[in-house]
Short mmCIF file of C-alpha atoms in Angstrom, two decimals:
data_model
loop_
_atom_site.label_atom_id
_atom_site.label_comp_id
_atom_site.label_asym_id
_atom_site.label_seq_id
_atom_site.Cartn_x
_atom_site.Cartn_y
_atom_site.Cartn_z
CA UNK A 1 2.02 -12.79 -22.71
CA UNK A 2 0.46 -16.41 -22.11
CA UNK A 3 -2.03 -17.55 -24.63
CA UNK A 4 -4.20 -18.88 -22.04
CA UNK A 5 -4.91 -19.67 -18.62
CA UNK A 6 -2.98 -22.53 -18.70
CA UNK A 7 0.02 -20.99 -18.89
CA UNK A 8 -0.76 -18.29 -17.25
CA UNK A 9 -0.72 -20.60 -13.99
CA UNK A 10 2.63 -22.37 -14.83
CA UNK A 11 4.35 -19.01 -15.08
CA UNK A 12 3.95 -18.84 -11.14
CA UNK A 13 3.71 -22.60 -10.49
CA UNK A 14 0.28 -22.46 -9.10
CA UNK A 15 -2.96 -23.34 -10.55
CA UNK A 16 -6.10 -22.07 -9.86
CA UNK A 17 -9.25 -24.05 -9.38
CA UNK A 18 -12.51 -22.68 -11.15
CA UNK A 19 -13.93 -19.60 -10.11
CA UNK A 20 -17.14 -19.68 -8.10
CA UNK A 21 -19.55 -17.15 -5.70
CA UNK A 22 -17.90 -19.47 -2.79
CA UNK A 23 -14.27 -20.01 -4.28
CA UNK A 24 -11.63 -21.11 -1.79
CA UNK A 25 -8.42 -19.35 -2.72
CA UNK A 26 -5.02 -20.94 -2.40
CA UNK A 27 -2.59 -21.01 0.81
CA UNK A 28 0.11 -18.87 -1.17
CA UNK A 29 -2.47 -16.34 -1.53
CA UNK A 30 -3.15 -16.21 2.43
CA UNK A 31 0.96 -16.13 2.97
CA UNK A 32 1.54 -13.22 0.58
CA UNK A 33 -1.14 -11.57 2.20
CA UNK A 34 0.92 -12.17 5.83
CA UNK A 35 4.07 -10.72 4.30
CA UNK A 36 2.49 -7.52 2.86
CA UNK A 37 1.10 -6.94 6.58
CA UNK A 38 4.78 -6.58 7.62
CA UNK A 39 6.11 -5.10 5.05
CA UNK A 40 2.85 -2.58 5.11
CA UNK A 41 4.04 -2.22 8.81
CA UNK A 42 6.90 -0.39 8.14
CA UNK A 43 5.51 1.88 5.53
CA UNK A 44 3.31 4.03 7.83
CA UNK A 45 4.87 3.13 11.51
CA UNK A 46 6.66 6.28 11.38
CA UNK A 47 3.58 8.22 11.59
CA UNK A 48 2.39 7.64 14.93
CA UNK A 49 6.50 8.02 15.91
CA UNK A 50 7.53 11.40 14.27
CA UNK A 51 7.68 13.27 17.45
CA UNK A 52 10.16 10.30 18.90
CA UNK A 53 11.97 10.25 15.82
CA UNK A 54 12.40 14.13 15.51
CA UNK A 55 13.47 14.34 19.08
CA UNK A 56 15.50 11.71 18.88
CA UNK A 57 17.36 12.67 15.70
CA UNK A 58 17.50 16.48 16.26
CA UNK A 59 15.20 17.08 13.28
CA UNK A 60 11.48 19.06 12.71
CA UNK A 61 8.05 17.27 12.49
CA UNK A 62 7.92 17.89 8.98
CA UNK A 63 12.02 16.73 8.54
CA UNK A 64 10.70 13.44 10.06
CA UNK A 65 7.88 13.05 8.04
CA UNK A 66 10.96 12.43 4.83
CA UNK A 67 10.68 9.13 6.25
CA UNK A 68 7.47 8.22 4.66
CA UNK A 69 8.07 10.21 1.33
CA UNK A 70 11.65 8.32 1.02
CA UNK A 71 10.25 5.27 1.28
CA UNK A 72 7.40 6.49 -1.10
CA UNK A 73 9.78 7.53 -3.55
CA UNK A 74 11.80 4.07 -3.00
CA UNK A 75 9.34 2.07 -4.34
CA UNK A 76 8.09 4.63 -7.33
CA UNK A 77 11.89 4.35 -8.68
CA UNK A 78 13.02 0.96 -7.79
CA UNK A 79 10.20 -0.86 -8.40
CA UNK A 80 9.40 -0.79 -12.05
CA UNK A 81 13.65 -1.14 -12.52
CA UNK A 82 13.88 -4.08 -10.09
CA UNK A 83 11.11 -5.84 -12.12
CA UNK A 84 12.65 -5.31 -15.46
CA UNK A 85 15.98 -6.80 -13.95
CA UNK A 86 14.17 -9.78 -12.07
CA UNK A 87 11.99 -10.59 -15.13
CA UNK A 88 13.29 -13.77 -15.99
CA UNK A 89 15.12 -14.51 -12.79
CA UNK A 90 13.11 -17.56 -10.52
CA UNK A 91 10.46 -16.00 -8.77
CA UNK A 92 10.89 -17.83 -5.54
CA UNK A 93 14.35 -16.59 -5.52
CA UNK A 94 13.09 -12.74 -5.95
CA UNK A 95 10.78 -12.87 -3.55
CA UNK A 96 13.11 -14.17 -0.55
CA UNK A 97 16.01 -12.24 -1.57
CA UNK A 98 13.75 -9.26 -1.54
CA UNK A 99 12.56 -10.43 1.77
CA UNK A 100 15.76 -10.52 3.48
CA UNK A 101 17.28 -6.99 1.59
CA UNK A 102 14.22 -5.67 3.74
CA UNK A 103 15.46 -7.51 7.06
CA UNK A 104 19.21 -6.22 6.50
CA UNK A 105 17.79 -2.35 6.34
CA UNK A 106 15.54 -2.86 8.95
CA UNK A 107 18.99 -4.05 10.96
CA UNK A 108 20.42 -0.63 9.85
CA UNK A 109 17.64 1.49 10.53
CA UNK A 110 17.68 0.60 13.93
CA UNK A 111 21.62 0.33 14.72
CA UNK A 112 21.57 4.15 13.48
CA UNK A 113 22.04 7.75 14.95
CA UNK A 114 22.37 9.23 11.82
CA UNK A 115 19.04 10.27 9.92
CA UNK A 116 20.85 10.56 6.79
CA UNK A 117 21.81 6.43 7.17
CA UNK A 118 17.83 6.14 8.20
CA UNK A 119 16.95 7.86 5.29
CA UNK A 120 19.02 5.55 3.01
CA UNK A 121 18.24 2.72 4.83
CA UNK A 122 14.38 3.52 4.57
CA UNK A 123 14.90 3.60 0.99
CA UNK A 124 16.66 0.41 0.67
CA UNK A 125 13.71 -1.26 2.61
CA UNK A 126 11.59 0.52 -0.14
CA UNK A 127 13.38 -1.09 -3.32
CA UNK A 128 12.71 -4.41 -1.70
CA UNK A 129 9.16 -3.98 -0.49
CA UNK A 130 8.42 -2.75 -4.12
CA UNK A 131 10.06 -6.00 -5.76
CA UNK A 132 7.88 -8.11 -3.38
CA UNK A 133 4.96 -6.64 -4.33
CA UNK A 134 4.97 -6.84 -7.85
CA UNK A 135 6.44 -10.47 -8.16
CA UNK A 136 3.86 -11.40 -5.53
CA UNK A 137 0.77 -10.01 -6.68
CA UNK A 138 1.21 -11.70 -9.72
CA UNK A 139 1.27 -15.17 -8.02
CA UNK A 140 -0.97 -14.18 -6.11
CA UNK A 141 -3.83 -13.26 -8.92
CA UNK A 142 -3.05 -16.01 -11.45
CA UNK A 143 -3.09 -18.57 -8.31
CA UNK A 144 -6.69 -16.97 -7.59
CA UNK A 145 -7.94 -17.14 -10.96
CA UNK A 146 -9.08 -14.47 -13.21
CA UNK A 147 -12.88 -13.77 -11.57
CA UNK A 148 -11.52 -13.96 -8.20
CA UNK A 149 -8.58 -11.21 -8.79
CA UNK A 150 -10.29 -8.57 -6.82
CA UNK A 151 -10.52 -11.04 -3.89
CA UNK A 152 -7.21 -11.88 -4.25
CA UNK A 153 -5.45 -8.59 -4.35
CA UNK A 154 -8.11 -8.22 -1.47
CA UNK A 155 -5.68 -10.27 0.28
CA UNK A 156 -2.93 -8.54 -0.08
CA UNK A 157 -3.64 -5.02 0.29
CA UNK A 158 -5.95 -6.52 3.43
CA UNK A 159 -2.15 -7.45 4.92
CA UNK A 160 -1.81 -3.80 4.65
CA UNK A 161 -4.45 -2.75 6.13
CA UNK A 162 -3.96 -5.70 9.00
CA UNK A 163 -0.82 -3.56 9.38
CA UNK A 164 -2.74 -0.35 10.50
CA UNK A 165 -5.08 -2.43 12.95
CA UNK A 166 -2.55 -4.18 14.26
CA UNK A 167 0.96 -3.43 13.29
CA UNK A 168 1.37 0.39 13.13
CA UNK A 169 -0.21 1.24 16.91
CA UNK A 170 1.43 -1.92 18.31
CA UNK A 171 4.71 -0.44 16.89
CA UNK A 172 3.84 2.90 17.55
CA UNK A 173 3.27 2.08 21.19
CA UNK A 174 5.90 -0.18 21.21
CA UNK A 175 8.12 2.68 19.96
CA UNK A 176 6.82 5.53 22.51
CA UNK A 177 7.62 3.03 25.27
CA UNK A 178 10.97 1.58 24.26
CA UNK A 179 12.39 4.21 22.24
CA UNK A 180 11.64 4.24 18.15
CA UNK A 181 13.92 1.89 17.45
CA UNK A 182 11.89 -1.22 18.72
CA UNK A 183 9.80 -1.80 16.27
CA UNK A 184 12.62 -1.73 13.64
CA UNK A 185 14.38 -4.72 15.56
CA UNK A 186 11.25 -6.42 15.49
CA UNK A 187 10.29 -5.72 11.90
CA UNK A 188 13.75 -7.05 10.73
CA UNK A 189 13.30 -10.46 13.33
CA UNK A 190 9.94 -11.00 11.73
CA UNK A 191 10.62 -10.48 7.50
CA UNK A 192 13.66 -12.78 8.22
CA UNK A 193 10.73 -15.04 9.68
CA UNK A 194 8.66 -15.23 6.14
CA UNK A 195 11.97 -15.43 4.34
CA UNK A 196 12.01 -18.47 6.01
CA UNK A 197 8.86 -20.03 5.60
CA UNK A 198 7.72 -19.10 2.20
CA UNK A 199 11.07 -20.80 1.19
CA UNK A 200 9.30 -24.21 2.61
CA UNK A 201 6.05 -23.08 1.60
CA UNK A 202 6.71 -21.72 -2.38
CA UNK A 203 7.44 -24.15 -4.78
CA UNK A 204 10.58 -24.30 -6.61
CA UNK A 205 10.95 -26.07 -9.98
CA UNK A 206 7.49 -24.45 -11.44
CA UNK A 207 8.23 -20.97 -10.81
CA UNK A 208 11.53 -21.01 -12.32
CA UNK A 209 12.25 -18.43 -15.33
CA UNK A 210 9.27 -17.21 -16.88
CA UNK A 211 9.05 -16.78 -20.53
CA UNK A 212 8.94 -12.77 -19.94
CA UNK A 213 10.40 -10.74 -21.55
CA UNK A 214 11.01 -6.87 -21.64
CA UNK A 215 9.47 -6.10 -25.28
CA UNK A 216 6.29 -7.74 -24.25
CA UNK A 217 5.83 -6.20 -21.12
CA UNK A 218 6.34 -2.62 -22.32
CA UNK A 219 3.53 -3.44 -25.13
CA UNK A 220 1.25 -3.99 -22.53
CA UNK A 221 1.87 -0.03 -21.39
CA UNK A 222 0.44 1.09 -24.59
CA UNK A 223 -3.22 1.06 -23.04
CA UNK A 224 -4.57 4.51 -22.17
CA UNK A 225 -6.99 3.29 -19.86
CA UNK A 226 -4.05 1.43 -17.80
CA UNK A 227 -2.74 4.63 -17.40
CA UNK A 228 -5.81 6.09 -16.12
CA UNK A 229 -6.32 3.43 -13.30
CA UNK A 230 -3.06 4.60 -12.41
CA UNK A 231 -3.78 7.90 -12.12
CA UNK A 232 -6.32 7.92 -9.91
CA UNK A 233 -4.46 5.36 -7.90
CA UNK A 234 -1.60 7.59 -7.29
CA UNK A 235 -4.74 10.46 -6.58
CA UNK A 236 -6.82 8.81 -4.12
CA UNK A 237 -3.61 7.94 -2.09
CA UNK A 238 -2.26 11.19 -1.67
CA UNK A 239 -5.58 12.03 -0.54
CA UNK A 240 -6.32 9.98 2.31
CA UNK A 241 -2.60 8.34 3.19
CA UNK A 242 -1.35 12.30 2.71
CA UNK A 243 -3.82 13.44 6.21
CA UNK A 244 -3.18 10.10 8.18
CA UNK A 245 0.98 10.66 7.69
CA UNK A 246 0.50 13.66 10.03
CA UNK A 247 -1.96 12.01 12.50
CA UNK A 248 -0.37 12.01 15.11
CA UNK A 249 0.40 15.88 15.08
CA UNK A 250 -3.23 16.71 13.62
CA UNK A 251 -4.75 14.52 17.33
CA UNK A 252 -2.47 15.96 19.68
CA UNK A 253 -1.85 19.48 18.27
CA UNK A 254 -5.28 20.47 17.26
CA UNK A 255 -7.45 17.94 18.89
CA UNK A 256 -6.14 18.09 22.30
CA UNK A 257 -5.19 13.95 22.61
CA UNK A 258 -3.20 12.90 25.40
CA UNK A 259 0.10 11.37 23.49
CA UNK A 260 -0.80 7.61 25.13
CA UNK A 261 -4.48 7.29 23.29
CA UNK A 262 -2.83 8.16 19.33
CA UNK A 263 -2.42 4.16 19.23
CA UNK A 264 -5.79 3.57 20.33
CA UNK A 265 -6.92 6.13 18.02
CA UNK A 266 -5.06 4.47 15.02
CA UNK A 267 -6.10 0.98 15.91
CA UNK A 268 -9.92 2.64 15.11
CA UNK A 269 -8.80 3.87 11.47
CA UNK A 270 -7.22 0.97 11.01
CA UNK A 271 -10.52 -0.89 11.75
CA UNK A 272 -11.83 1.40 9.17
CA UNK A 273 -9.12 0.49 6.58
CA UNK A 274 -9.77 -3.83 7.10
CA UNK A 275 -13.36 -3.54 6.91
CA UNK A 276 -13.14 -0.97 4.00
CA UNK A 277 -10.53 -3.57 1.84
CA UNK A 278 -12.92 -6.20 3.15
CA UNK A 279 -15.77 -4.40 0.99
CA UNK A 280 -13.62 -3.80 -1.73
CA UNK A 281 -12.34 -7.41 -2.39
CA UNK A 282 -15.56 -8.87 -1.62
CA UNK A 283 -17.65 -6.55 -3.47
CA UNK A 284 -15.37 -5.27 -6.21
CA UNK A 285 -15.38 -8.01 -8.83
CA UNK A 286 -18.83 -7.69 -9.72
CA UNK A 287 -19.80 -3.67 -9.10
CA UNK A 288 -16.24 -1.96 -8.71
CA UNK A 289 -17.11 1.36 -9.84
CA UNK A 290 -19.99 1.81 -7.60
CA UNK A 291 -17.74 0.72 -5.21
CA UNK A 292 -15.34 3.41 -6.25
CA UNK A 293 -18.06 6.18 -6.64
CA UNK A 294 -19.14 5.59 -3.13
CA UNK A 295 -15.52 5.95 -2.06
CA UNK A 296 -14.40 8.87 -3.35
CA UNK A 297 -17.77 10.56 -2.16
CA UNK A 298 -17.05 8.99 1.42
CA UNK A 299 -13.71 10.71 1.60
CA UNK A 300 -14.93 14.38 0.22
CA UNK A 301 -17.36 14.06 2.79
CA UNK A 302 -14.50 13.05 5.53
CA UNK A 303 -11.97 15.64 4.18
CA UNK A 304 -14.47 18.61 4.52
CA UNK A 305 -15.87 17.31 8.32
CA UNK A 306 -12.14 17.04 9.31
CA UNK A 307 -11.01 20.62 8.17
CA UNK A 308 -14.12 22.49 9.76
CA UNK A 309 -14.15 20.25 12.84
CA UNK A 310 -11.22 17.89 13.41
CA UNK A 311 -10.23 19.87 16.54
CA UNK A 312 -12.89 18.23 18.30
CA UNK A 313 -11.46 14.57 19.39
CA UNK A 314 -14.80 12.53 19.21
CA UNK A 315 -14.98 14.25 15.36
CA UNK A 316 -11.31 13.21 14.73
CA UNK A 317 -11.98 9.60 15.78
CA UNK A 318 -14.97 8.96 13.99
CA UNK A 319 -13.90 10.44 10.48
CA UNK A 320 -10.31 9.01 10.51
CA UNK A 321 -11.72 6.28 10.93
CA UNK A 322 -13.91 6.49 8.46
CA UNK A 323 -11.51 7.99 5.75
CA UNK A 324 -9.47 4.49 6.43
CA UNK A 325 -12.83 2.61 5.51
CA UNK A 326 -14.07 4.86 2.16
CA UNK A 327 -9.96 5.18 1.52
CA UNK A 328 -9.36 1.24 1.57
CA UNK A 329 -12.13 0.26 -0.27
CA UNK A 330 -11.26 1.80 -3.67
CA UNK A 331 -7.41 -0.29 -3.55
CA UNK A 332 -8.03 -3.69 -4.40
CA UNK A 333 -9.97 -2.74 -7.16
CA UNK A 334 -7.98 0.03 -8.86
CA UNK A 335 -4.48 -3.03 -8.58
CA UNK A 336 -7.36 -5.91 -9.74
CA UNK A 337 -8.73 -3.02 -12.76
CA UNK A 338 -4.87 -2.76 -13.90
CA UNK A 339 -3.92 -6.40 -13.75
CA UNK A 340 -7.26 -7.16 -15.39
CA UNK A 341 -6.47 -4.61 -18.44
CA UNK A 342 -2.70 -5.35 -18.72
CA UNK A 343 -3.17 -9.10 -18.59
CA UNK A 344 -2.77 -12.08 -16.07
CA UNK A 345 0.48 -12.16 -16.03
CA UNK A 346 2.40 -8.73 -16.40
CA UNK A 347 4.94 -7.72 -14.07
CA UNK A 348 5.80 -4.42 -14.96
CA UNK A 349 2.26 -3.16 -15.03
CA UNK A 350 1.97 -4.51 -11.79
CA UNK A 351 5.23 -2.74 -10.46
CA UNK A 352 3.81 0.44 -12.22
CA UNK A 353 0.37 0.12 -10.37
CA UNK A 354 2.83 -0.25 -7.17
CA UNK A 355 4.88 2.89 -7.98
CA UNK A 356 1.81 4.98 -8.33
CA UNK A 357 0.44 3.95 -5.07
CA UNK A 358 3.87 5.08 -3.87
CA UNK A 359 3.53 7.98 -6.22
CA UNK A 360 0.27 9.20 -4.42
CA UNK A 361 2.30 8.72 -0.79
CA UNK A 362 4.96 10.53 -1.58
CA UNK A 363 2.77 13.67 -3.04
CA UNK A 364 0.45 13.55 -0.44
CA UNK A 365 3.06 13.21 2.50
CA UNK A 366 5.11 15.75 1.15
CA UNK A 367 2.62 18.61 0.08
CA UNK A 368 1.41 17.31 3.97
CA UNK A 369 4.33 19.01 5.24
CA UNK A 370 4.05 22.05 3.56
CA UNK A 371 0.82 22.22 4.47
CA UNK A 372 1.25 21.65 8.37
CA UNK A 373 4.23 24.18 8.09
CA UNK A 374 1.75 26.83 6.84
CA UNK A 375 -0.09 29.51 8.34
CA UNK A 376 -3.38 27.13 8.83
CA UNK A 377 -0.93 24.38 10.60
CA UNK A 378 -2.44 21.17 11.52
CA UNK A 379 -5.83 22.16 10.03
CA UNK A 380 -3.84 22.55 6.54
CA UNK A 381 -3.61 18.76 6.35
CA UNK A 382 -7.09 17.86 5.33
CA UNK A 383 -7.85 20.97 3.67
CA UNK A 384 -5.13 19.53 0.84
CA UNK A 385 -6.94 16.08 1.78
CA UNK A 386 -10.05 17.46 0.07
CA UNK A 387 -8.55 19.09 -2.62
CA UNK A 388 -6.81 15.95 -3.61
CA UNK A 389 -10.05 13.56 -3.04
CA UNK A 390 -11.78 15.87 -5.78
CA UNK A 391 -9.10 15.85 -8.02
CA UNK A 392 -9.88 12.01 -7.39
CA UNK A 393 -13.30 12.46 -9.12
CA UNK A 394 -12.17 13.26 -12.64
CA UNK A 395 -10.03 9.84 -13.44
CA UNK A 396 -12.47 8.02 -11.37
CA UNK A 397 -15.86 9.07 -13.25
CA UNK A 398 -13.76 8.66 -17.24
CA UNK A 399 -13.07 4.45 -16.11
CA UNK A 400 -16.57 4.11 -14.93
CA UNK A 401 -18.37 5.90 -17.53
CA UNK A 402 -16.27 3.55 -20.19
CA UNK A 403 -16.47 0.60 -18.18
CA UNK A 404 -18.88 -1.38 -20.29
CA UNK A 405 -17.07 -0.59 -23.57
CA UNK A 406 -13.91 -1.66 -21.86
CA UNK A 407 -15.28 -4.95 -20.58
CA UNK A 408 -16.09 -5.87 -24.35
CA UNK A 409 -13.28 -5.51 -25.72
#
């Protein structure tokens, strides 16, 4: 673990300049930020394309839907393993290897027939997209500085949530017009791109092996409040990313929306999700767990007005929208809280904070699909929304009520 800030920065090559209300952060920062937008593309495309998909492939709704829980569970498993094994390879390397793994299973994905291959493939994609992520967030933070982490990790889950304004109804139209595997082609042309260009743009010689090591980063595990942040990172996920896998099926099944207008429709939440992260990361360095608190009440609030009247559209629009901005807000805060209590520069907390993102996915879409193969069908999904969101409550209200004790320690 670095001794100081100063090495902190050399770790990743990149030094910060001194935190302030008005703090310019770095280019590398903004770049990161571009590459989690396509690699948060391909995450949730697949739910405004399960009906292409299952027709398609000759498989069920809920079948389909194994496509977001695979890739889920990709980055829960491989993850924490691929950062142990990359720990003290160069991080430039990592991150455009792991870049053009993605590109190659993207190439797959879309060649296929098979949804077994897309499965694997989908996984693959996962691995990579996990490695990325917890290599880059690192840079990313310790390039920001410590008081401007929030912001910073604002940037890169805000390339996420860029993906669901922009990248997940583009594709999904995209894929309703030109079959579902466009947006795969495309996907695969543009991570090649960044490959590409963060190989001009990163530095080389700094960001060579770090002085990491595996002893060192399991110590900083030992925290029980880590753990917690992770917790109700993995909770709040299922929650809200559980109901908006099955969107498309909950608008057009129960809400009566014409098949054309679900891209339209997820262009909204996605609006919801930006300005939400935008909160967050602007807002969440000084008074993150009022920002949480308000959150987490947002999305009970969203859950309940969705199960007793999400089969009226202008009610659909309006709250899924809405449970992307109270849903997004509460992410750059819960990866800045576990960066901030692990330290600057830990890796395998940081693929750990990853995995239980992918953790809360994965639960969420799959207890989705029991739920919309129930007896309640489409209205199941945000009934288990709600139940999740105050499960939420519990890990949420133990960090902020220990907040200031944490702080001085």
């Amino acid at each position: 673990m670095p001794t100081n800030q100063t090495e902190s920065k050399e770790s990743t090559g990149l030094a910060s300049t001194p935190a302030t209300g008005r703090q310019r952060l770095p280019l590398i920062v903004w770049m990161l930020g571009v590459v989690t937008f396509v690699m948060g593309t391909t995450e949730m495309i697949v739910a405004g394309l399960l009906p292409e998909v299952a027709g398609a492939l000759d498989v069920s709704i809920a079948q389909a839907g194994l496509m977001i829980t695979i890739y889920a569970l990709g980055m829960v498993i491989g993850t924490p393993i691929m950062a142990v094994l990359t720990l003290r390879l160069p991080r430039k390397a990592t991150l455009i290897i792991a870049l053009l793994v993605f590109a190659i299973a993207h190439v797959v994905a879309a060649s296929t027939d098979s949804f077994t291959v897309l499965l694997v493939s989908r996984f693959i994609a996962a691995i990579a997209t996990g490695t990325f992520w917890a290599i880059g967030a690192v840079v990313a933070a310790n390039a920001a500085g410590e008081e401007a982490g929030a912001k910073a990790m604002g940037i890169m889950v805000g390339g996420v949530t860029l993906a669901t304004v922009i990248g997940v109804p583009l594709g999904t139209a995209t894929g309703q017009l030109l079959g579902w595997q466009g947006p795969f082609w495309a996907l695969a042309v543009l991570s090649a791109g960044c490959a590409a260009l963060l190989w001009k743009v990163l530095p080389s010689s700094p960001m060579e092996k770090t002085s990491a090591n595996v002893r060192a980063e399991l110590a900083r595990l030992r925290k029980g409040r880590l753990w917690t942040v992770y917790v109700a990172t993995a909770l709040i996920q299922a929650a809200f990313l559980g109901v908006y896998s099955y969107i498309a099926p909950q608008l057009t099944e129960r809400a009566g929306a014409a098949e054309g207008i679900v891209p339209l429709i997820m262009i909204a939440y996605g609006i919801g999700a930006l300005t939400g992260t935008t909160f967050g990361g602007r807002f969440g360095d000084r008074n993150p767990y009022t920002v949480i608190g308000l959150s987490v009440a947002g999305l009970i609030i969203t859950m309940t007005v969705l199960f007793l009247w999400g089969d009226n559209l202008t009610v659909a629009i309006v709250f899924f929208t809405l449970m992307g901005l109270f849903g997004f807000a509460a992410n750059p805060i819960l990866v800045s809280e576990a960066m901030r209590v692990a330290g600057p520069d830990g890796v395998l907390p940081i693929a750990l904070s990853n995995s239980f993102f992918n953790i809360g996915i994965a639960l969420g879409s799959g207890l989705g699909g029991v739920a919309i193969a129930s007896t309640l069908a489409e209205q199941g999904v945000p009934a288990l929304g709600l139940v999740l969101t105050i499960a939420v409550a519990i890990p949420c209200v133990g960090l902020g009520l220990t907040a200031k004790k944490a702080l001085a320690k």
